[in-house]
């Protein structure tokens, strides 16, 4: 069964994306560094997302704050969709497996020394760029 992604979940994921994009995904959530993510650590992530949604910082989410987070998520998804469809090389409105996988520009740009791998420093620089684009 495919999990259902609701707009609030999508908004939460988009709000968490900057931290995750910084290469802090697993490491940031695994706050005790034991190589496992506990429910308590996920709850901490959820509170971080809550705090990002709580625009006025009063520890209460209003309908307006949730809707603003949802709108931000929609805008990010729209930008992502536009970037995805730029990969339709022949412009036929269909994205083939070859078209989808042939565009490694992001990786190539991040791989500054051209060695075919991303160092932690290269990944972190690329993640900062992604985060800035998402804001």
Coordinates of C-alpha atoms in Angstrom, one line a residue, residues 18 28 49:
X18 CA 16.5 22.7 4.6
X28 CA 20.6 15.6 12.9
X49 CA 8.8 21.5 12.2

